[in-house]
Coordinates of C-alpha atoms in Angstrom, one line a residue:
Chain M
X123 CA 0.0 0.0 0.0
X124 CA 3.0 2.5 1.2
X125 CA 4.4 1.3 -2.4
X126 CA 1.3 2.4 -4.4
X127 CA 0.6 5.6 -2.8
X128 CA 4.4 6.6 -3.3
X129 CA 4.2 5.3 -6.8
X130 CA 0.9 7.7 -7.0
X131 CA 3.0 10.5 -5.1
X132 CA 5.9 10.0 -8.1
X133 CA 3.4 10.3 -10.9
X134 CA 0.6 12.0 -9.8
X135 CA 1.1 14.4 -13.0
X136 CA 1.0 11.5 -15.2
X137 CA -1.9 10.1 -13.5
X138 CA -3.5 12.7 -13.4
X139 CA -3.2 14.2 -17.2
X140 CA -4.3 10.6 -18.1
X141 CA -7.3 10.9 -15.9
X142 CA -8.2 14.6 -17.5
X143 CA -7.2 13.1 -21.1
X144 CA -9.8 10.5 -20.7
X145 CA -12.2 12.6 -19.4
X146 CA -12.3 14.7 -21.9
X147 CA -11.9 11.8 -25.1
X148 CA -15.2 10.4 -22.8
X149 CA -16.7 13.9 -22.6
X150 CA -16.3 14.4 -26.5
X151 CA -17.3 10.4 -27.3
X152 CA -20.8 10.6 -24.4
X153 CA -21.1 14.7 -23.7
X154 CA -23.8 16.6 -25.5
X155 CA -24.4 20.1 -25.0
X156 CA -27.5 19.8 -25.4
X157 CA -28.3 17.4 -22.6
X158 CA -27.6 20.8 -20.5
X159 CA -30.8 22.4 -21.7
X160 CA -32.0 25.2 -19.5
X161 CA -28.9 26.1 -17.9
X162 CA -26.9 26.6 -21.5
X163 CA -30.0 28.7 -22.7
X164 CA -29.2 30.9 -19.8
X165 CA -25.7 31.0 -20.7
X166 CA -25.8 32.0 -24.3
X167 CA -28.8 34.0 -23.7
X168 CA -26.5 35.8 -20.4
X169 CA -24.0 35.9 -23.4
X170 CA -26.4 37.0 -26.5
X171 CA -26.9 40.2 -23.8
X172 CA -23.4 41.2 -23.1
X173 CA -22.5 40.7 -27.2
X174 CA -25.5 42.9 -27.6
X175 CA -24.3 45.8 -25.1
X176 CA -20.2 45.3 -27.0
X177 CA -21.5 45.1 -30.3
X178 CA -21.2 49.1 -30.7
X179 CA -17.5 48.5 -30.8
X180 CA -16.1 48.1 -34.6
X181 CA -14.1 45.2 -36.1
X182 CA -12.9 47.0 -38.6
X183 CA -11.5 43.3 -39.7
X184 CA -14.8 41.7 -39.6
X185 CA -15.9 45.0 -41.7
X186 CA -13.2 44.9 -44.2
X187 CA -14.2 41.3 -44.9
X188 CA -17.6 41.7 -44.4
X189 CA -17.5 44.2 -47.0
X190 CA -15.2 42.2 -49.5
X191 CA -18.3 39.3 -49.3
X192 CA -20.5 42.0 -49.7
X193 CA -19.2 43.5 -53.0
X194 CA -18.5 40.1 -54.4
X195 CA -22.7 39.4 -53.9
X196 CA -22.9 42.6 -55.3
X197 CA -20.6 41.5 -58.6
X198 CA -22.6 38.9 -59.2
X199 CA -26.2 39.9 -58.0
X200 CA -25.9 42.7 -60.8
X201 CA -24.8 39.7 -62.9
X202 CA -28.0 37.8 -62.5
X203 CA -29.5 41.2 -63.0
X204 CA -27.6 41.6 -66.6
X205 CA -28.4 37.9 -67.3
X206 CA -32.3 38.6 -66.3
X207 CA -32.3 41.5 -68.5
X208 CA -30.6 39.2 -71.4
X209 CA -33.3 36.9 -70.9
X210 CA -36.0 39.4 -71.0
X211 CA -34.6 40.9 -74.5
X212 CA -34.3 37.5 -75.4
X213 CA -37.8 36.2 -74.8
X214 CA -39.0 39.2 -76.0
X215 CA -36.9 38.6 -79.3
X216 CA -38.1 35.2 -79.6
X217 CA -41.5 35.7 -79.4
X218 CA -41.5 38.6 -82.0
X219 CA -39.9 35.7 -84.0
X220 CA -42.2 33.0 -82.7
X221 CA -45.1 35.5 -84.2
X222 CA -43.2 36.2 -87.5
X223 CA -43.2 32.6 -88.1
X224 CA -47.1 31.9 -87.5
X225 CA -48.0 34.8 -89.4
X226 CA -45.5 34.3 -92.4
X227 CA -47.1 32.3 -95.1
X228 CA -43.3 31.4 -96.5
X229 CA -41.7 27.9 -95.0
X230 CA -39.2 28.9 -92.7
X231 CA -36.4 27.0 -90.6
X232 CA -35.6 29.3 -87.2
X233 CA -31.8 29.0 -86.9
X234 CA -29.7 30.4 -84.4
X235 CA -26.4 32.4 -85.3
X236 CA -23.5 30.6 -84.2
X237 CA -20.6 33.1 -85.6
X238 CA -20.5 36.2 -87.4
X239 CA -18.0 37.4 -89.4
X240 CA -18.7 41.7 -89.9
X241 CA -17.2 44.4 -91.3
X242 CA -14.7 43.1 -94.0
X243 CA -15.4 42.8 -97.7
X244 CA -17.3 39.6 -97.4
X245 CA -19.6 40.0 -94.5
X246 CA -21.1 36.3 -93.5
X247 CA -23.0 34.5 -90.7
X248 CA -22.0 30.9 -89.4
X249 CA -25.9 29.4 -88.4
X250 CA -26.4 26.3 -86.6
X251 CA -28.8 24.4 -89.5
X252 CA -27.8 22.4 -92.7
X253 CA -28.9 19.9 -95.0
X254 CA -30.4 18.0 -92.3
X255 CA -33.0 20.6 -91.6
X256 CA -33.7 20.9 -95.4
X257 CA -31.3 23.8 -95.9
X258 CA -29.6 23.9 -99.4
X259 CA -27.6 26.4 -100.6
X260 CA -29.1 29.5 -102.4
X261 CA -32.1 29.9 -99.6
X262 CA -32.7 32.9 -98.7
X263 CA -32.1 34.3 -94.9
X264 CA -34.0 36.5 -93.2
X265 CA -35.3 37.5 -89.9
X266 CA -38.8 39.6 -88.8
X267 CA -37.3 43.0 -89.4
X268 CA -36.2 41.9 -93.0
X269 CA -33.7 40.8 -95.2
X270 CA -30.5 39.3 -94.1
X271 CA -28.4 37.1 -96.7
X272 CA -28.7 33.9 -98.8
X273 CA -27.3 29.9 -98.1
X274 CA -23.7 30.3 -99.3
X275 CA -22.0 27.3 -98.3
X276 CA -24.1 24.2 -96.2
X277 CA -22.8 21.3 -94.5
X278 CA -24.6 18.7 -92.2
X279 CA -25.7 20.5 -89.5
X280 CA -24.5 23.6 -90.2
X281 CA -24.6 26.4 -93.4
X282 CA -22.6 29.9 -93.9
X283 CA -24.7 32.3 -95.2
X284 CA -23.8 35.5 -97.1
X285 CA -25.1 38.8 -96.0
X286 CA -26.4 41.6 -98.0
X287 CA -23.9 43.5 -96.9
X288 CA -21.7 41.3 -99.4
X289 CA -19.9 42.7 -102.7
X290 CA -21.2 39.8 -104.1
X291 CA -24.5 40.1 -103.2
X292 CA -27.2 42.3 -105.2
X293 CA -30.8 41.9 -104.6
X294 CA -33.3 42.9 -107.3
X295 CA -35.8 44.9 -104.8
X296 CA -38.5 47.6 -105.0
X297 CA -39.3 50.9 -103.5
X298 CA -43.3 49.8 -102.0
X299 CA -44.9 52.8 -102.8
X300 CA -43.7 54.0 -105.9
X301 CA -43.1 50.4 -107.1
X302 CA -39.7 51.4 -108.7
X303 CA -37.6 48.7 -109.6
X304 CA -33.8 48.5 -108.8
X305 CA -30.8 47.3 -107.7
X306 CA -29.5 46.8 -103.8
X307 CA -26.2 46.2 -103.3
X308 CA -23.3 47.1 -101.1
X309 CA -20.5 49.3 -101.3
X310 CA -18.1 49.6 -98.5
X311 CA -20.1 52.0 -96.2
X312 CA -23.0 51.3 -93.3
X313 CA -25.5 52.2 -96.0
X314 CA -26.6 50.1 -98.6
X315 CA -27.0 51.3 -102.2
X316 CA -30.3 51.5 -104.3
X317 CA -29.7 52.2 -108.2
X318 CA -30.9 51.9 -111.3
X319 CA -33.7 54.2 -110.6
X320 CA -35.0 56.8 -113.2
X321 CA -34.4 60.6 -112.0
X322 CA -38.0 61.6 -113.0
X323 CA -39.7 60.1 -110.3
X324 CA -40.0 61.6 -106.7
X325 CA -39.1 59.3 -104.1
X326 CA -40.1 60.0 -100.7
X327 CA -37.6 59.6 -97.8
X328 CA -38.3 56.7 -95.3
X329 CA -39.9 55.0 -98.3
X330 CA -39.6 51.1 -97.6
X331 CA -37.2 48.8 -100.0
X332 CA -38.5 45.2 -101.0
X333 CA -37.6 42.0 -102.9
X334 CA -38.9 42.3 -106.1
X335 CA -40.3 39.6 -108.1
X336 CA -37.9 40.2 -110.4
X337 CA -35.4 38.5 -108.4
X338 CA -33.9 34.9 -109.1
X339 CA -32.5 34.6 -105.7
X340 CA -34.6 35.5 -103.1
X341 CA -39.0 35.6 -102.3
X342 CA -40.9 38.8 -103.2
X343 CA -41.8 41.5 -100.7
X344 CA -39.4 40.6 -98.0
X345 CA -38.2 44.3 -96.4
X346 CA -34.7 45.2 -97.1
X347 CA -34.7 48.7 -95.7
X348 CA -36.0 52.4 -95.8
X349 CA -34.9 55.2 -97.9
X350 CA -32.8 57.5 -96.1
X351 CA -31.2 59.6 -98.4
X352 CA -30.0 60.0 -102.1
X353 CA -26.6 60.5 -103.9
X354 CA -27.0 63.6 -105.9
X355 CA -25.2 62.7 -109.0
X356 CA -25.8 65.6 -112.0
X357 CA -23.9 63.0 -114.8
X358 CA -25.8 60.4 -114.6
X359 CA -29.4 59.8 -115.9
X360 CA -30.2 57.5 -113.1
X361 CA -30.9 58.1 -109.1
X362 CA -28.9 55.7 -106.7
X363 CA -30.3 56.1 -103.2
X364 CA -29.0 55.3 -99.8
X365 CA -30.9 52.9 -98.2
X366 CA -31.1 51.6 -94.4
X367 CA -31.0 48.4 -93.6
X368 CA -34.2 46.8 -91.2
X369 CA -31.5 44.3 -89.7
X370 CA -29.1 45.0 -87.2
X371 CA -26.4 42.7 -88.5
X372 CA -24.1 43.7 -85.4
X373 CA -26.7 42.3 -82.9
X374 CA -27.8 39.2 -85.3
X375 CA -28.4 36.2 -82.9
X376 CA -31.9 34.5 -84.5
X377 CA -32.8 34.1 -88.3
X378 CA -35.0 32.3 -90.2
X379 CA -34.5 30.1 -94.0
X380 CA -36.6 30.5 -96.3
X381 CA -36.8 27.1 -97.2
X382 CA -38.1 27.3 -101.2
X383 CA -35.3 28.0 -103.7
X384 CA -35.9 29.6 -106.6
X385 CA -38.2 28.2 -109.4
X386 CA -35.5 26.1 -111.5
X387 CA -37.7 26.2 -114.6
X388 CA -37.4 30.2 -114.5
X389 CA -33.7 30.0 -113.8
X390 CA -33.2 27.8 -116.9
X391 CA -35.1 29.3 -119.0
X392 CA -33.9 32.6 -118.3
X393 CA -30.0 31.4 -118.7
X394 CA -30.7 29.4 -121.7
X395 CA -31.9 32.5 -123.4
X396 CA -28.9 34.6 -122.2
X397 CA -26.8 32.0 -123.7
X398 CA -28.9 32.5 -126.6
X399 CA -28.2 36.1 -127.0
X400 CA -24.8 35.7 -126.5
X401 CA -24.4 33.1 -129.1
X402 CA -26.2 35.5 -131.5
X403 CA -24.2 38.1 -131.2
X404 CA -20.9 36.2 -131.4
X405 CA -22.3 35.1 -134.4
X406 CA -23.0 38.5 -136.0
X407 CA -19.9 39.9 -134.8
X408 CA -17.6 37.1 -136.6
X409 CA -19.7 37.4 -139.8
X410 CA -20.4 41.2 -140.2
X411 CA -17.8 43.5 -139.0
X412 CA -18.5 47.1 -139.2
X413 CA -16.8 49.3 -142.3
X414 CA -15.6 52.9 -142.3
X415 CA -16.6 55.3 -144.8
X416 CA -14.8 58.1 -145.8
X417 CA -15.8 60.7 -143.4
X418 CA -14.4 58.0 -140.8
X419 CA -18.0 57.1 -139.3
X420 CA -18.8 53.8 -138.4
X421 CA -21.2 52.2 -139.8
X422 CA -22.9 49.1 -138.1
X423 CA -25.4 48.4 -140.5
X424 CA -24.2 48.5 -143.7
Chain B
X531 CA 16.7 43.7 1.1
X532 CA 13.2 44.4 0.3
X533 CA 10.6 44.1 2.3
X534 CA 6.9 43.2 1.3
X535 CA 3.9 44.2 3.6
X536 CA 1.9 41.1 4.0
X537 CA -1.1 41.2 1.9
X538 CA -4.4 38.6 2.4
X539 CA -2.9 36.0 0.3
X540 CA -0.3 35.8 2.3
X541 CA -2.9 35.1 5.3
X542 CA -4.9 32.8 3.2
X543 CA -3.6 31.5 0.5
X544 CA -6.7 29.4 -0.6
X545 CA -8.0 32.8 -1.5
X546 CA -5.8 32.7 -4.8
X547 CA -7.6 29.6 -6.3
X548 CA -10.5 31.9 -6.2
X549 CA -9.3 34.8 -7.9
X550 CA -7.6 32.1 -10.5
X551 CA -11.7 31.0 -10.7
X552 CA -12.5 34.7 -11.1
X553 CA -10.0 35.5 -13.9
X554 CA -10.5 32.4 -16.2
X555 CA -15.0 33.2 -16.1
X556 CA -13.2 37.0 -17.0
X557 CA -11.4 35.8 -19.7
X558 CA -13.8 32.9 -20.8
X559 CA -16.5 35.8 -21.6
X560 CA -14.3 38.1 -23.0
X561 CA -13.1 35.5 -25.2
X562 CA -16.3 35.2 -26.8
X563 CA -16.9 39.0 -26.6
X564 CA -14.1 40.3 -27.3
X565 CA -11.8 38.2 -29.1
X566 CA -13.7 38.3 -32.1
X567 CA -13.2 42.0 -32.0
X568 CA -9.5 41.5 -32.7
X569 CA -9.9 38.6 -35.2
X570 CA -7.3 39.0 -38.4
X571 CA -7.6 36.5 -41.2
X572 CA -9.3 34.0 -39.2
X573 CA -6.9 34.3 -36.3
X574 CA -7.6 34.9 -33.1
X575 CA -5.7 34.7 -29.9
X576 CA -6.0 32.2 -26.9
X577 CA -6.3 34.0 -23.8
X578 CA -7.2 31.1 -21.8
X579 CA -4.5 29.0 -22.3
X580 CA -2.5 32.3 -20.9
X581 CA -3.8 31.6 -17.6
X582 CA -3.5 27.6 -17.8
X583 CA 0.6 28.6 -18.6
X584 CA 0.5 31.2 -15.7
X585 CA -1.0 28.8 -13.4
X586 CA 1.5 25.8 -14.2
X587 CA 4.5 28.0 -13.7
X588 CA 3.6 29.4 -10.6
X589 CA 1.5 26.2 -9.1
X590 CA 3.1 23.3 -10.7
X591 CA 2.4 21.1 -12.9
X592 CA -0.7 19.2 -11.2
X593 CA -2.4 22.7 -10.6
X594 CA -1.5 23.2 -13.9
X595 CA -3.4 20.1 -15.8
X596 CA -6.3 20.5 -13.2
X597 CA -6.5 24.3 -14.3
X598 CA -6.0 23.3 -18.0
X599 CA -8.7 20.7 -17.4
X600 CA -11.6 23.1 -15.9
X601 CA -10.2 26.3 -17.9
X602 CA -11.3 24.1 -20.9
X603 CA -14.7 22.8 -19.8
X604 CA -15.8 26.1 -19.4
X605 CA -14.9 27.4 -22.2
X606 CA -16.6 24.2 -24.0
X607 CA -19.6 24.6 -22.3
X608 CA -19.7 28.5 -23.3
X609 CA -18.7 27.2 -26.4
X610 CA -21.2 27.1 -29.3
X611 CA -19.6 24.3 -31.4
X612 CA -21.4 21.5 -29.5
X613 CA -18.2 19.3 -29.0
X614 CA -18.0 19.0 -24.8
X615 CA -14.3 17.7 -24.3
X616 CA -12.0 19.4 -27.0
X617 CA -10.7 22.6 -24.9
X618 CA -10.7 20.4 -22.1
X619 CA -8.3 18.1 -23.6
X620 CA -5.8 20.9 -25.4
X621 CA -5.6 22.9 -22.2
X622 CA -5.0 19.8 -20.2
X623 CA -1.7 19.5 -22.5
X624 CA -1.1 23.1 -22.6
X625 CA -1.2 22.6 -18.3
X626 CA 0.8 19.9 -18.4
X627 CA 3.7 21.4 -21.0
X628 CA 4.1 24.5 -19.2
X629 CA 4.2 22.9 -15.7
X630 CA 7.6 21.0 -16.9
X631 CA 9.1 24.3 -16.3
X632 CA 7.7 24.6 -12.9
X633 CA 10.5 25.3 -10.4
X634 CA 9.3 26.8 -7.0
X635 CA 12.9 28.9 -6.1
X636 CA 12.4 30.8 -10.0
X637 CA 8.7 30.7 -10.5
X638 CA 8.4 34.7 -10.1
X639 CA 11.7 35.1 -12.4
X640 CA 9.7 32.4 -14.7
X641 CA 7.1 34.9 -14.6
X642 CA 8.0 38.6 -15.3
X643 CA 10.7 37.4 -17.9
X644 CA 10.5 36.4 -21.3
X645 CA 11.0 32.5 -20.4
X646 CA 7.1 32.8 -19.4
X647 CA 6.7 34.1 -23.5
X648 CA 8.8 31.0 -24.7
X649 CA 6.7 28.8 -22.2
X650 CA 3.7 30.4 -23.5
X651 CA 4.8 29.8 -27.3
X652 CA 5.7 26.3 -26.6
X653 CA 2.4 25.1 -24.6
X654 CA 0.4 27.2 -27.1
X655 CA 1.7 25.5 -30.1
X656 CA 1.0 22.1 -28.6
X657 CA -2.7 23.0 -27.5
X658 CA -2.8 24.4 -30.8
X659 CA -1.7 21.6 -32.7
X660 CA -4.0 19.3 -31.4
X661 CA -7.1 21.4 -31.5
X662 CA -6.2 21.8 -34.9
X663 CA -6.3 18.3 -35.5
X664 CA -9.4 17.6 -34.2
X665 CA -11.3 20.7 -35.9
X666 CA -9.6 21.3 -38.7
X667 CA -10.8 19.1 -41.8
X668 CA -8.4 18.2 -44.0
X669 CA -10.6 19.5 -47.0
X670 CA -9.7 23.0 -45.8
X671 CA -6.6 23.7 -45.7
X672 CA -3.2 22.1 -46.8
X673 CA -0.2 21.1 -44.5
X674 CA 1.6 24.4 -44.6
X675 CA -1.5 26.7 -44.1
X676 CA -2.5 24.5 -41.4
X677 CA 1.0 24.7 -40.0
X678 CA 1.4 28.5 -40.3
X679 CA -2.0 29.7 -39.8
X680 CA -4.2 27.8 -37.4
X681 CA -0.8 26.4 -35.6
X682 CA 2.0 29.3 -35.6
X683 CA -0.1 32.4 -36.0
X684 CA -2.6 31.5 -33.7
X685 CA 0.6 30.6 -31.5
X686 CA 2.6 34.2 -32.3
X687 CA -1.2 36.1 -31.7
X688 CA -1.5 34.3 -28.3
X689 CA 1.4 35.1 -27.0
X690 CA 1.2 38.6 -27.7
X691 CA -1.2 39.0 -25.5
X692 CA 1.0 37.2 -22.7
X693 CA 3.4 39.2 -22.5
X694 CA 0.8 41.6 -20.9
X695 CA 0.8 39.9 -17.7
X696 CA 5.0 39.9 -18.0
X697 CA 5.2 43.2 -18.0
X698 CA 2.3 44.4 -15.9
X699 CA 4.2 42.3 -12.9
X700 CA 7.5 43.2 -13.9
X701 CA 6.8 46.7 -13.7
X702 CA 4.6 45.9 -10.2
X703 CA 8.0 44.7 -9.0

């Protein structure tokens, strides 16, 4: 007994930081706060009031970082705002569309514009619909506001299409109210061109542009633009005017194909007899060239 | 020599274990008051462990683990983490690290010098260490942050605030 007590007299420490040790690994493994109930409520509540009568004095630590968390929610709460508004433009875009559509009586494919490729010589859209939605090259492309391009180039799933703002693009079209027939094309500015236009008549500004029937390429009466100026040229015996186009090629995210290609029958016909004329007057050229007389006028009739 | 006018410890020196009683509720509260006040990058100090060191040098090492042991339980059951045992356990070893140093003939050298600051670094490091372990999940932080932030900073921050009592009895002195 003397023998255990000094043992317990040499390592009381040791005993007794085991004892504590395991009290506390039993404390964490069987002790639940909760099981103190009442007497804790009092506690933090004794606690809650004493936080309550400190919490005048700043943190300016807790501030700087409660204000870091706040301007991150603010980054991205006016995110969800911009992305809200997006959505709103959006739906409000693709219902304008979604009403085009019932309301056009011309077959159309919706596509959506997948890449855009603006402001060099050969403006052209990338859309995200090909020969597998019908689309063949030479469709026209256009949207609810108007005109946009024709099916350049098509693939499976998806088809480039050239945009009227295209060198290579001209567009037979009319003026609506004065049904004057011409040419749109354009140039190398903002504005698209109208010419071919007889100086006689008055053309009124903000006068809408169509398709014509005329045209091989593309459907009547789809809009192309307004009138929004003229180029006053005193040498020439036609009027070209400037002419605004209805679609905002910068901002182009939804279009529709027209799915109908031109009528083939017209297209042969109409190239046959080119062909024709051509022929004809590679034939008169190689049999009757013209003669001078002796005033030096030339005579093509003889 | 210098002579001391005898004071009512000296007459009952019980009386001591109830101002060591006092202190740690003091510090306990403004631990959760307070502290958070003073919080920088997720680091705060340890004042309790302060007194568990304080006690160990100038009780011994027994005092010191008992101290350590209650210090802890109160601050677990003011605690609102839930877990009953954890402070208990760390200031237990905190107790019993700084009462190695416990030497009765330098105990008030121990404790207006900066041997009480090494102590303080030493046992706060190994309460730190441990309480670390048990809270800190692996998921949220890596080896050296754990090392240098929830271990060595909350270490450097603690004792900080021990060399108060250093110098507030050195200059008593």
């Amino acid at each position: 007994m003397q023998r255990l007590l000094q043992f317990i007299e040499d390592f009381k420490q040791y005993i007794a930081l085991c004892f504590f040790v395991v009290l506390s690994f039993s404390l964490m493994a069987f002790g639940d706060l909760s099981q103190f109930g009442g007497l804790r409520s009092v506690v933090v509540s004794t606690i809650g009031v004493f936080q309550d009568a400190f919490s005048f004095i700043p943190n300016p630590v807790a501030l700087k970082s409660e204000n870091s968390s706040l301007r991150d929610l603010n980054a991205q709460l006016s995110f969800e705002v911009q992305k809200s508004r997006q959505s709103s433009i959006e739906n409000d875009k693709l219902r304008s569309l979604l009403q085009f559509k019932s309301i056009s009586k011309l077959p159309l494919v919706p596509a959506e514009v997948v890449g855009k490729t603006i402001g060099s010589i050969r403006s052209y859209i990338t859309i995200n619909r090909g020969t597998s939605s019908g689309i063949a090259q030479g469709m026209a492309v256009m949207t609810d506001r108007g005109l946009v391009g024709v099916v350049a180039s098509v693939s499976t799933n998806f088809a480039i299409v050239s945009i009227i703002k295209n060198r290579d693009i001209r567009v037979a079209a009319r003026l609506e109210s004065s049904r004057l027939d011409g040419v749109v094309y354009w140039e190398d500015d903002e504005i698209l061109v109208m010419k071919n236009l007889p100086k006689t008549y008055s053309i009124q500004l903000g006068e809408i542009v169509v398709t014509s029937e005329f045209s091989t390429k593309f459907p009547p009466n789809i809009p192309i633009g307004k009138v929004v100026g003229n180029y006053n040229d005193p040498n020439s015996l036609f009027a070209t005017l400037k002419i605004q186009s209805f679609v905002q090629f910068e901002t182009l995210e939804q279009v529709f194909v027209v799915t109908t290609l031109p009528n083939p029958e017209r297209i042969y016909l109409e190239e046959r007899y080119q062909q024709e004329l051509a022929a004809k007057a590679k034939q008169k050229k190689s049999v009757k060239k013209p003669t001078k007389d002796s005033t030096g006028t030339v005579n093509e009739n003889p | 020599m210098k002579i001391r006018e005898t004071t009512l410890f000296d007459k009952v020196p019980q009386l001591r274990y109830a101002v060591y009683a006092a202190v740690a509720v003091v510090l306990a509260i403004a631990d959760f008051l307070l502290i958070p006040l003073i919080e920088i990058q997720g680091v705060v100090p340890d004042i309790i462990v302060i007194l568990v060191v304080w006690i160990a040098i100038s009780e011994g090492q027994l005092l010191g683990i008992i101290s350590g042991f209650l210090c802890g339980l109160l601050v677990d059951f003011l605690s609102y983490e839930g877990v009953l045992g954890v402070h208990a356990l760390v200031n237990t070893l905190a107790g019993f690290t700084a009462g190695y140093f416990f030497k009765e003939s330098r105990t008030t050298l121990t404790l207006q010098t900066y041997r009480f600051v090494l102590i303080l670094f030493l046992a706060t490091f190994v309460h730190n260490t441990i309480f670390s372990f048990l809270y800190i999940r692996t998921t949220e932080a890596t080896l050296i942050e754990f090392f240098t932030k929830y271990v060595f900073a909350k270490s450097v921050y603690t004792i900080v605030f021990g060399t108060i009592p250093v110098l507030f009895r050195s200059l008593r002195n």
